GROMACS .gro file of N, CA, C and O in nm:
model
  428
    1MET      N    1   2.318  -1.835  -1.420
    1MET     CA    2   2.330  -1.741  -1.529
    1MET      C    3   2.204  -1.654  -1.533
    1MET      O    4   2.094  -1.702  -1.512
    2LEU      N    5   2.222  -1.528  -1.563
    2LEU     CA    6   2.108  -1.437  -1.572
    2LEU      C    7   2.033  -1.457  -1.702
    2LEU      O    8   2.093  -1.467  -1.809
    3ARG      N    9   1.905  -1.465  -1.690
    3ARG     CA   10   1.820  -1.476  -1.807
    3ARG      C   11   1.776  -1.336  -1.850
    3ARG      O   12   1.749  -1.252  -1.765
    4THR      N   13   1.770  -1.312  -1.977
    4THR     CA   14   1.729  -1.179  -2.023
    4THR      C   15   1.579  -1.162  -2.003
    4THR      O   16   1.503  -1.258  -2.007
    5PHE      N   17   1.539  -1.039  -1.980
    5PHE     CA   18   1.398  -1.006  -1.960
    5PHE      C   19   1.329  -1.004  -2.095
    5PHE      O   20   1.377  -0.938  -2.187
    6PRO      N   21   1.220  -1.077  -2.111
    6PRO     CA   22   1.152  -1.079  -2.241
    6PRO      C   23   1.107  -0.940  -2.285
    6PRO      O   24   1.066  -0.859  -2.204
    7HIS      N   25   1.114  -0.915  -2.413
    7HIS     CA   26   1.078  -0.784  -2.468
    7HIS      C   27   0.932  -0.749  -2.439
    7HIS      O   28   0.897  -0.633  -2.429
    8ARG      N   29   0.848  -0.849  -2.426
    8ARG     CA   30   0.706  -0.818  -2.402
    8ARG      C   31   0.684  -0.752  -2.267
    8ARG      O   32   0.581  -0.691  -2.245
    9TYR      N   33   0.780  -0.764  -2.177
    9TYR     CA   34   0.767  -0.700  -2.047
    9TYR      C   35   0.841  -0.567  -2.038
    9TYR      O   36   0.832  -0.499  -1.937
   10ALA      N   37   0.911  -0.530  -2.142
   10ALA     CA   38   0.987  -0.405  -2.140
   10ALA      C   39   0.893  -0.285  -2.122
   10ALA      O   40   0.926  -0.191  -2.049
   11ALA      N   41   0.776  -0.289  -2.183
   11ALA     CA   42   0.681  -0.178  -2.168
   11ALA      C   43   0.632  -0.169  -2.024
   11ALA      O   44   0.610  -0.059  -1.974
   12LEU      N   45   0.614  -0.282  -1.960
   12LEU     CA   46   0.572  -0.281  -1.819
   12LEU      C   47   0.679  -0.215  -1.732
   12LEU      O   48   0.648  -0.132  -1.646
   13LEU      N   49   0.804  -0.253  -1.755
   13LEU     CA   50   0.914  -0.193  -1.678
   13LEU      C   51   0.922  -0.043  -1.704
   13LEU      O   52   0.938   0.036  -1.610
   14ALA      N   53   0.908  -0.005  -1.829
   14ALA     CA   54   0.914   0.137  -1.864
   14ALA      C   55   0.800   0.214  -1.798
   14ALA      O   56   0.820   0.326  -1.749
   15ALA      N   57   0.682   0.156  -1.794
   15ALA     CA   58   0.568   0.223  -1.731
   15ALA      C   59   0.590   0.241  -1.582
   15ALA      O   60   0.559   0.346  -1.525
   16VAL      N   61   0.646   0.140  -1.517
   16VAL     CA   62   0.676   0.150  -1.374
   16VAL      C   63   0.777   0.262  -1.349
   16VAL      O   64   0.757   0.348  -1.262
   17VAL      N   65   0.884   0.262  -1.424
   17VAL     CA   66   0.988   0.364  -1.407
   17VAL      C   67   0.931   0.503  -1.435
   17VAL      O   68   0.954   0.597  -1.358
   18LEU      N   69   0.856   0.517  -1.542
   18LEU     CA   70   0.800   0.648  -1.578
   18LEU      C   71   0.706   0.700  -1.468
   18LEU      O   72   0.715   0.817  -1.429
   19ALA      N   73   0.617   0.615  -1.419
   19ALA     CA   74   0.524   0.659  -1.313
   19ALA      C   75   0.599   0.701  -1.188
   19ALA      O   76   0.565   0.801  -1.124
   20GLN      N   77   0.702   0.626  -1.152
   20GLN     CA   78   0.779   0.659  -1.032
   20GLN      C   79   0.859   0.788  -1.053
   20GLN      O   80   0.874   0.868  -0.960
   21LEU      N   81   0.911   0.808  -1.172
   21LEU     CA   82   0.985   0.932  -1.200
   21LEU      C   83   0.892   1.054  -1.201
   21LEU      O   84   0.931   1.162  -1.156
   22VAL      N   85   0.770   1.036  -1.249
   22VAL     CA   86   0.672   1.146  -1.243
   22VAL      C   87   0.645   1.182  -1.098
   22VAL      O   88   0.634   1.300  -1.063
   23ASP      N   89   0.636   1.081  -1.011
   23ASP     CA   90   0.619   1.107  -0.868
   23ASP      C   91   0.735   1.192  -0.816
   23ASP      O   92   0.715   1.293  -0.748
   24LEU      N   93   0.857   1.153  -0.849
   24LEU     CA   94   0.974   1.228  -0.803
   24LEU      C   95   0.977   1.369  -0.862
   24LEU      O   96   1.002   1.467  -0.790
   25LEU      N   97   0.949   1.381  -0.990
   25LEU     CA   98   0.958   1.511  -1.056
   25LEU      C   99   0.847   1.607  -1.014
   25LEU      O  100   0.862   1.728  -1.030
   26THR      N  101   0.737   1.556  -0.961
   26THR     CA  102   0.635   1.645  -0.905
   26THR      C  103   0.660   1.672  -0.758
   26THR      O  104   0.617   1.773  -0.705
   27PHE      N  105   0.732   1.581  -0.692
   27PHE     CA  106   0.765   1.598  -0.550
   27PHE      C  107   0.854   1.720  -0.528
   27PHE      O  108   0.828   1.801  -0.440
   28LEU      N  109   0.957   1.732  -0.609
   28LEU     CA  110   1.056   1.838  -0.587
   28LEU      C  111   0.996   1.979  -0.594
   28LEU      O  112   1.015   2.057  -0.501
   29PRO      N  113   0.920   2.014  -0.698
   29PRO     CA  114   0.862   2.149  -0.698
   29PRO      C  115   0.752   2.166  -0.594
   29PRO      O  116   0.732   2.276  -0.541
   30ALA      N  117   0.679   2.058  -0.563
   30ALA     CA  118   0.574   2.069  -0.461
   30ALA      C  119   0.635   2.101  -0.325
   30ALA      O  120   0.585   2.187  -0.253
   31VAL      N  121   0.743   2.035  -0.291
   31VAL     CA  122   0.810   2.060  -0.163
   31VAL      C  123   0.870   2.200  -0.162
   31VAL      O  124   0.864   2.270  -0.060
   32ALA      N  125   0.924   2.242  -0.273
   32ALA     CA  126   0.979   2.378  -0.280
   32ALA      C  127   0.870   2.482  -0.258
   32ALA      O  128   0.895   2.587  -0.200
   33ARG      N  129   0.749   2.449  -0.299
   33ARG     CA  130   0.639   2.546  -0.286
   33ARG      C  131   0.573   2.544  -0.149
   33ARG      O  132   0.544   2.649  -0.094
   34VAL      N  133   0.545   2.424  -0.095
   34VAL     CA  134   0.468   2.416   0.031
   34VAL      C  135   0.550   2.369   0.150
   34VAL      O  136   0.502   2.371   0.262
   35GLY      N  137   0.672   2.324   0.127
   35GLY     CA  138   0.757   2.277   0.237
   35GLY      C  139   0.749   2.128   0.257
   35GLY      O  140   0.652   2.063   0.217
   36ILE      N  141   0.849   2.075   0.323
   36ILE     CA  142   0.859   1.929   0.343
   36ILE      C  143   0.756   1.877   0.442
   36ILE      O  144   0.725   1.759   0.444
   37GLY      N  145   0.698   1.963   0.522
   37GLY     CA  146   0.597   1.920   0.619
   37GLY      C  147   0.476   1.856   0.554
   37GLY      O  148   0.405   1.778   0.618
   38ALA      N  149   0.450   1.885   0.427
   38ALA     CA  150   0.336   1.825   0.357
   38ALA      C  151   0.364   1.681   0.315
   38ALA      O  152   0.271   1.609   0.280
   39GLU      N  153   0.488   1.637   0.319
   39GLU     CA  154   0.524   1.501   0.279
   39GLU      C  155   0.478   1.403   0.387
   39GLU      O  156   0.505   1.421   0.505
   40SER      N  157   0.409   1.297   0.344
   40SER     CA  158   0.357   1.200   0.440
   40SER      C  159   0.457   1.089   0.473
   40SER      O  160   0.437   1.016   0.570
   41ASN      N  161   0.563   1.077   0.396
   41ASN     CA  162   0.664   0.974   0.421
   41ASN      C  163   0.769   1.030   0.517
   41ASN      O  164   0.846   1.119   0.480
   42PRO      N  165   0.774   0.978   0.640
   42PRO     CA  166   0.870   1.033   0.736
   42PRO      C  167   1.016   1.013   0.695
   42PRO      O  168   1.099   1.097   0.726
   43LEU      N  169   1.046   0.905   0.625
   43LEU     CA  170   1.183   0.883   0.580
   43LEU      C  171   1.223   0.988   0.478
   43LEU      O  172   1.333   1.043   0.482
   44ALA      N  173   1.133   1.020   0.386
   44ALA     CA  174   1.160   1.124   0.287
   44ALA      C  175   1.179   1.259   0.356
   44ALA      O  176   1.264   1.338   0.316
   45GLN      N  177   1.100   1.285   0.459
   45GLN     CA  178   1.113   1.411   0.534
   45GLN      C  179   1.252   1.421   0.597
   45GLN      O  180   1.320   1.523   0.583
   46VAL      N  181   1.295   1.316   0.665
   46VAL     CA  182   1.425   1.317   0.732
   46VAL      C  183   1.537   1.332   0.630
   46VAL      O  184   1.631   1.410   0.650
   47LEU      N  185   1.527   1.258   0.521
   47LEU     CA  186   1.631   1.268   0.417
   47LEU      C  187   1.634   1.407   0.355
   47LEU      O  188   1.742   1.460   0.327
   48TYR      N  189   1.518   1.466   0.334
   48TYR     CA  190   1.514   1.600   0.277
   48TYR      C  191   1.576   1.701   0.373
   48TYR      O  192   1.652   1.789   0.332
   49LEU      N  193   1.545   1.688   0.501
   49LEU     CA  194   1.599   1.782   0.600
   49LEU      C  195   1.749   1.765   0.620
   49LEU      O  196   1.820   1.861   0.649
   50SER      N  197   1.799   1.643   0.603
   50SER     CA  198   1.941   1.620   0.626
   50SER      C  199   2.026   1.634   0.500
   50SER      O  200   2.141   1.675   0.507
   51ALA      N  201   1.970   1.602   0.383
   51ALA     CA  202   2.050   1.602   0.260
   51ALA      C  203   1.992   1.690   0.151
   51ALA      O  204   2.047   1.694   0.040
   52GLY      N  205   1.881   1.756   0.178
   52GLY     CA  206   1.817   1.837   0.075
   52GLY      C  207   1.745   1.749  -0.026
   52GLY      O  208   1.718   1.632   0.001
   53PRO      N  209   1.713   1.802  -0.142
   53PRO     CA  210   1.637   1.726  -0.242
   53PRO      C  211   1.708   1.598  -0.288
   53PRO      O  212   1.643   1.504  -0.333
   54LEU      N  213   1.839   1.595  -0.275
   54LEU     CA  214   1.913   1.475  -0.318
   54LEU      C  215   1.876   1.353  -0.233
   54LEU      O  216   1.872   1.241  -0.285
   55GLY      N  217   1.846   1.374  -0.105
   55GLY     CA  218   1.811   1.262  -0.017
   55GLY      C  219   1.690   1.184  -0.065
   55GLY      O  220   1.700   1.063  -0.092
   56PRO      N  221   1.573   1.250  -0.080
   56PRO     CA  222   1.457   1.176  -0.131
   56PRO      C  223   1.476   1.127  -0.275
   56PRO      O  224   1.421   1.023  -0.312
   57ALA      N  225   1.554   1.199  -0.355
   57ALA     CA  226   1.578   1.154  -0.492
   57ALA      C  227   1.654   1.021  -0.492
   57ALA      O  228   1.620   0.929  -0.567
   58LEU      N  229   1.755   1.010  -0.407
   58LEU     CA  230   1.828   0.884  -0.397
   58LEU      C  231   1.741   0.773  -0.340
   58LEU      O  232   1.752   0.657  -0.381
   59LEU      N  233   1.655   0.808  -0.245
   59LEU     CA  234   1.560   0.710  -0.191
   59LEU      C  235   1.470   0.658  -0.302
   59LEU      O  236   1.447   0.538  -0.313
   60LYS      N  237   1.421   0.747  -0.387
   60LYS     CA  238   1.333   0.707  -0.496
   60LYS      C  239   1.408   0.620  -0.597
   60LYS      O  240   1.354   0.521  -0.646
   61VAL      N  241   1.532   0.654  -0.627
   61VAL     CA  242   1.612   0.572  -0.718
   61VAL      C  243   1.629   0.431  -0.660
   61VAL      O  244   1.616   0.331  -0.731
   62GLY      N  245   1.657   0.424  -0.531
   62GLY     CA  246   1.668   0.293  -0.465
   62GLY      C  247   1.536   0.217  -0.470
   62GLY      O  248   1.534   0.095  -0.495
   63ALA      N  249   1.426   0.287  -0.446
   63ALA     CA  250   1.294   0.222  -0.450
   63ALA      C  251   1.263   0.172  -0.590
   63ALA      O  252   1.210   0.061  -0.607
   64ILE      N  253   1.293   0.252  -0.691
   64ILE     CA  254   1.269   0.209  -0.829
   64ILE      C  255   1.352   0.085  -0.861
   64ILE      O  256   1.304  -0.009  -0.924
   65THR      N  257   1.476   0.085  -0.816
   65THR     CA  258   1.563  -0.032  -0.839
   65THR      C  259   1.503  -0.157  -0.775
   65THR      O  260   1.497  -0.263  -0.839
   66LEU      N  261   1.456  -0.145  -0.651
   66LEU     CA  262   1.394  -0.259  -0.584
   66LEU      C  263   1.266  -0.304  -0.655
   66LEU      O  264   1.239  -0.423  -0.666
   67MET      N  265   1.188  -0.207  -0.703
   67MET     CA  266   1.066  -0.241  -0.776
   67MET      C  267   1.098  -0.320  -0.903
   67MET      O  268   1.031  -0.418  -0.935
   68LEU      N  269   1.200  -0.276  -0.975
   68LEU     CA  270   1.237  -0.346  -1.098
   68LEU      C  271   1.290  -0.486  -1.070
   68LEU      O  272   1.258  -0.581  -1.142
   69LEU      N  273   1.369  -0.499  -0.964
   69LEU     CA  274   1.418  -0.632  -0.926
   69LEU      C  275   1.301  -0.723  -0.886
   69LEU      O  276   1.299  -0.841  -0.921
   70ALA      N  277   1.204  -0.666  -0.815
   70ALA     CA  278   1.086  -0.745  -0.777
   70ALA      C  279   1.007  -0.785  -0.901
   70ALA      O  280   0.959  -0.899  -0.911
   71MET      N  281   0.995  -0.693  -0.997
   71MET     CA  282   0.925  -0.725  -1.121
   71MET      C  283   0.995  -0.838  -1.197
   71MET      O  284   0.929  -0.927  -1.251
   72LEU      N  285   1.126  -0.833  -1.201
   72LEU     CA  286   1.201  -0.940  -1.267
   72LEU      C  287   1.174  -1.075  -1.200
   72LEU      O  288   1.155  -1.176  -1.267
   73ARG      N  289   1.173  -1.074  -1.069
   73ARG     CA  290   1.148  -1.197  -0.993
   73ARG      C  291   1.007  -1.249  -1.018
   73ARG      O  292   0.986  -1.369  -1.038
   74VAL      N  293   0.911  -1.158  -1.014
   74VAL     CA  294   0.772  -1.199  -1.038
   74VAL      C  295   0.758  -1.257  -1.178
   74VAL      O  296   0.696  -1.361  -1.197
   75GLU      N  297   0.815  -1.189  -1.277
   75GLU     CA  298   0.804  -1.237  -1.415
   75GLU      C  299   0.863  -1.375  -1.431
   75GLU      O  300   0.808  -1.458  -1.503
   76ARG      N  301   0.972  -1.400  -1.366
   76ARG     CA  302   1.039  -1.531  -1.381
   76ARG      C  303   0.966  -1.642  -1.308
   76ARG      O  304   0.955  -1.753  -1.358
   77ARG      N  305   0.918  -1.613  -1.188
   77ARG     CA  306   0.855  -1.717  -1.107
   77ARG      C  307   0.705  -1.730  -1.133
   77ARG      O  308   0.650  -1.839  -1.126
   78PHE      N  309   0.639  -1.617  -1.153
   78PHE     CA  310   0.493  -1.614  -1.168
   78PHE      C  311   0.455  -1.520  -1.283
   78PHE      O  312   0.401  -1.412  -1.260
   79PRO      N  313   0.483  -1.556  -1.407
   79PRO     CA  314   0.464  -1.466  -1.521
   79PRO      C  315   0.323  -1.409  -1.533
   79PRO      O  316   0.305  -1.297  -1.576
   80ARG      N  317   0.224  -1.483  -1.490
   80ARG     CA  318   0.088  -1.432  -1.503
   80ARG      C  319   0.060  -1.315  -1.410
   80ARG      O  320  -0.039  -1.245  -1.426
   81TYR      N  321   0.146  -1.293  -1.311
   81TYR     CA  322   0.128  -1.181  -1.219
   81TYR      C  323   0.213  -1.059  -1.254
   81TYR      O  324   0.212  -0.961  -1.181
   82ALA      N  325   0.284  -1.065  -1.364
   82ALA     CA  326   0.369  -0.952  -1.404
   82ALA      C  327   0.285  -0.828  -1.433
   82ALA      O  328   0.316  -0.718  -1.386
   83LEU      N  329   0.177  -0.844  -1.507
   83LEU     CA  330   0.093  -0.729  -1.541
   83LEU      C  331   0.025  -0.670  -1.417
   83LEU      O  332   0.030  -0.548  -1.396
   84PRO      N  333  -0.039  -0.751  -1.331
   84PRO     CA  334  -0.100  -0.691  -1.211
   84PRO      C  335   0.004  -0.624  -1.119
   84PRO      O  336  -0.025  -0.519  -1.060
   85SER      N  337   0.121  -0.682  -1.109
   85SER     CA  338   0.226  -0.622  -1.027
   85SER      C  339   0.269  -0.488  -1.083
   85SER      O  340   0.285  -0.390  -1.009
   86ALA      N  341   0.288  -0.482  -1.214
   86ALA     CA  342   0.327  -0.356  -1.277
   86ALA      C  343   0.217  -0.253  -1.261
   86ALA      O  344   0.244  -0.135  -1.234
   87ALA      N  345   0.093  -0.295  -1.277
   87ALA     CA  346  -0.020  -0.202  -1.262
   87ALA      C  347  -0.023  -0.143  -1.121
   87ALA      O  348  -0.048  -0.023  -1.104
   88LEU      N  349   0.003  -0.225  -1.022
   88LEU     CA  350   0.006  -0.176  -0.884
   88LEU      C  351   0.118  -0.074  -0.865
   88LEU      O  352   0.097   0.033  -0.806
   89LEU      N  353   0.236  -0.102  -0.915
   89LEU     CA  354   0.350  -0.010  -0.901
   89LEU      C  355   0.327   0.120  -0.978
   89LEU      O  356   0.365   0.227  -0.931
   90VAL      N  357   0.264   0.111  -1.094
   90VAL     CA  358   0.231   0.232  -1.170
   90VAL      C  359   0.127   0.313  -1.092
   90VAL      O  360   0.140   0.435  -1.080
   91ALA      N  361   0.027   0.247  -1.039
   91ALA     CA  362  -0.077   0.317  -0.963
   91ALA      C  363  -0.018   0.388  -0.841
   91ALA      O  364  -0.056   0.502  -0.811
   92ILE      N  365   0.075   0.324  -0.772
   92ILE     CA  366   0.139   0.387  -0.656
   92ILE      C  367   0.214   0.513  -0.699
   92ILE      O  368   0.205   0.617  -0.634
   93GLY      N  369   0.288   0.504  -0.808
   93GLY     CA  370   0.361   0.621  -0.858
   93GLY      C  371   0.268   0.733  -0.899
   93GLY      O  372   0.291   0.850  -0.866
   94LEU      N  373   0.160   0.698  -0.968
   94LEU     CA  374   0.066   0.802  -1.012
   94LEU      C  375  -0.013   0.860  -0.896
   94LEU      O  376  -0.046   0.979  -0.898
   95LEU      N  377  -0.041   0.780  -0.796
   95LEU     CA  378  -0.108   0.831  -0.676
   95LEU      C  379  -0.018   0.932  -0.606
   95LEU      O  380  -0.064   1.039  -0.564
   96GLY      N  381   0.110   0.900  -0.592
   96GLY     CA  382   0.205   0.994  -0.533
   96GLY      C  383   0.216   1.122  -0.613
   96GLY      O  384   0.216   1.233  -0.558
   97ALA      N  385   0.222   1.109  -0.745
   97ALA     CA  386   0.232   1.227  -0.831
   97ALA      C  387   0.106   1.312  -0.821
   97ALA      O  388   0.114   1.436  -0.814
   98SER      N  389  -0.011   1.248  -0.816
   98SER     CA  390  -0.135   1.326  -0.806
   98SER      C  391  -0.143   1.397  -0.672
   98SER      O  392  -0.189   1.512  -0.664
   99ALA      N  393  -0.097   1.332  -0.565
   99ALA     CA  394  -0.094   1.399  -0.434
   99ALA      C  395   0.000   1.519  -0.438
   99ALA      O  396  -0.032   1.625  -0.384
  100ASN      N  397   0.114   1.503  -0.503
  100ASN     CA  398   0.208   1.615  -0.517
  100ASN      C  399   0.144   1.730  -0.595
  100ASN      O  400   0.160   1.846  -0.558
  101LEU      N  401   0.075   1.696  -0.701
  101LEU     CA  402   0.014   1.799  -0.784
  101LEU      C  403  -0.098   1.872  -0.709
  101LEU      O  404  -0.101   1.994  -0.706
  102PHE      N  405  -0.189   1.798  -0.650
  102PHE     CA  406  -0.305   1.860  -0.588
  102PHE      C  407  -0.273   1.927  -0.455
  102PHE      O  408  -0.330   2.029  -0.422
  103ASN      N  409  -0.180   1.870  -0.378
  103ASN     CA  410  -0.150   1.927  -0.248
  103ASN      C  411  -0.037   2.028  -0.249
  103ASN      O  412  -0.025   2.107  -0.158
  104GLY      N  413   0.046   2.023  -0.353
  104GLY     CA  414   0.160   2.112  -0.353
  104GLY      C  415   0.167   2.209  -0.468
  104GLY      O  416   0.214   2.320  -0.452
  105LEU      N  417   0.121   2.169  -0.583
  105LEU     CA  418   0.140   2.254  -0.699
  105LEU      C  419   0.014   2.328  -0.742
  105LEU      O  420   0.021   2.439  -0.792
  106VAL      N  421  -0.103   2.269  -0.721
  106VAL     CA  422  -0.226   2.333  -0.764
  106VAL      C  423  -0.275   2.431  -0.659
  106VAL      O  424  -0.320   2.539  -0.690
  107HIS      N  425  -0.268   2.393  -0.534
  107HIS     CA  426  -0.317   2.480  -0.425
  107HIS      C  427  -0.216   2.586  -0.390
  107HIS      O  428  -0.104   2.579  -0.389
   0.00000   0.00000   0.00000
């Protein structure tokens, strides 16, 4: 039976999703401005070239889903690592967003 996710971790999940969505939402205009060649993820490049912006967007949705499932697993098995895990996932999303901003939108 599935156990419900404790409310105290809802903010962690929301922060992870928000950071990853900021990465996606800064990626799209950055690529439109400087081109897909600036993207360092080769899978995102291939998906963008073959499916347009929808390709990397679906990849990001899949990645976010996997991150949330991993967070659920960590919380259940190792609750004391839920916060550090969420912090790492938020940092990755914000790092991607900052790269999009500085390399694609500001310059």
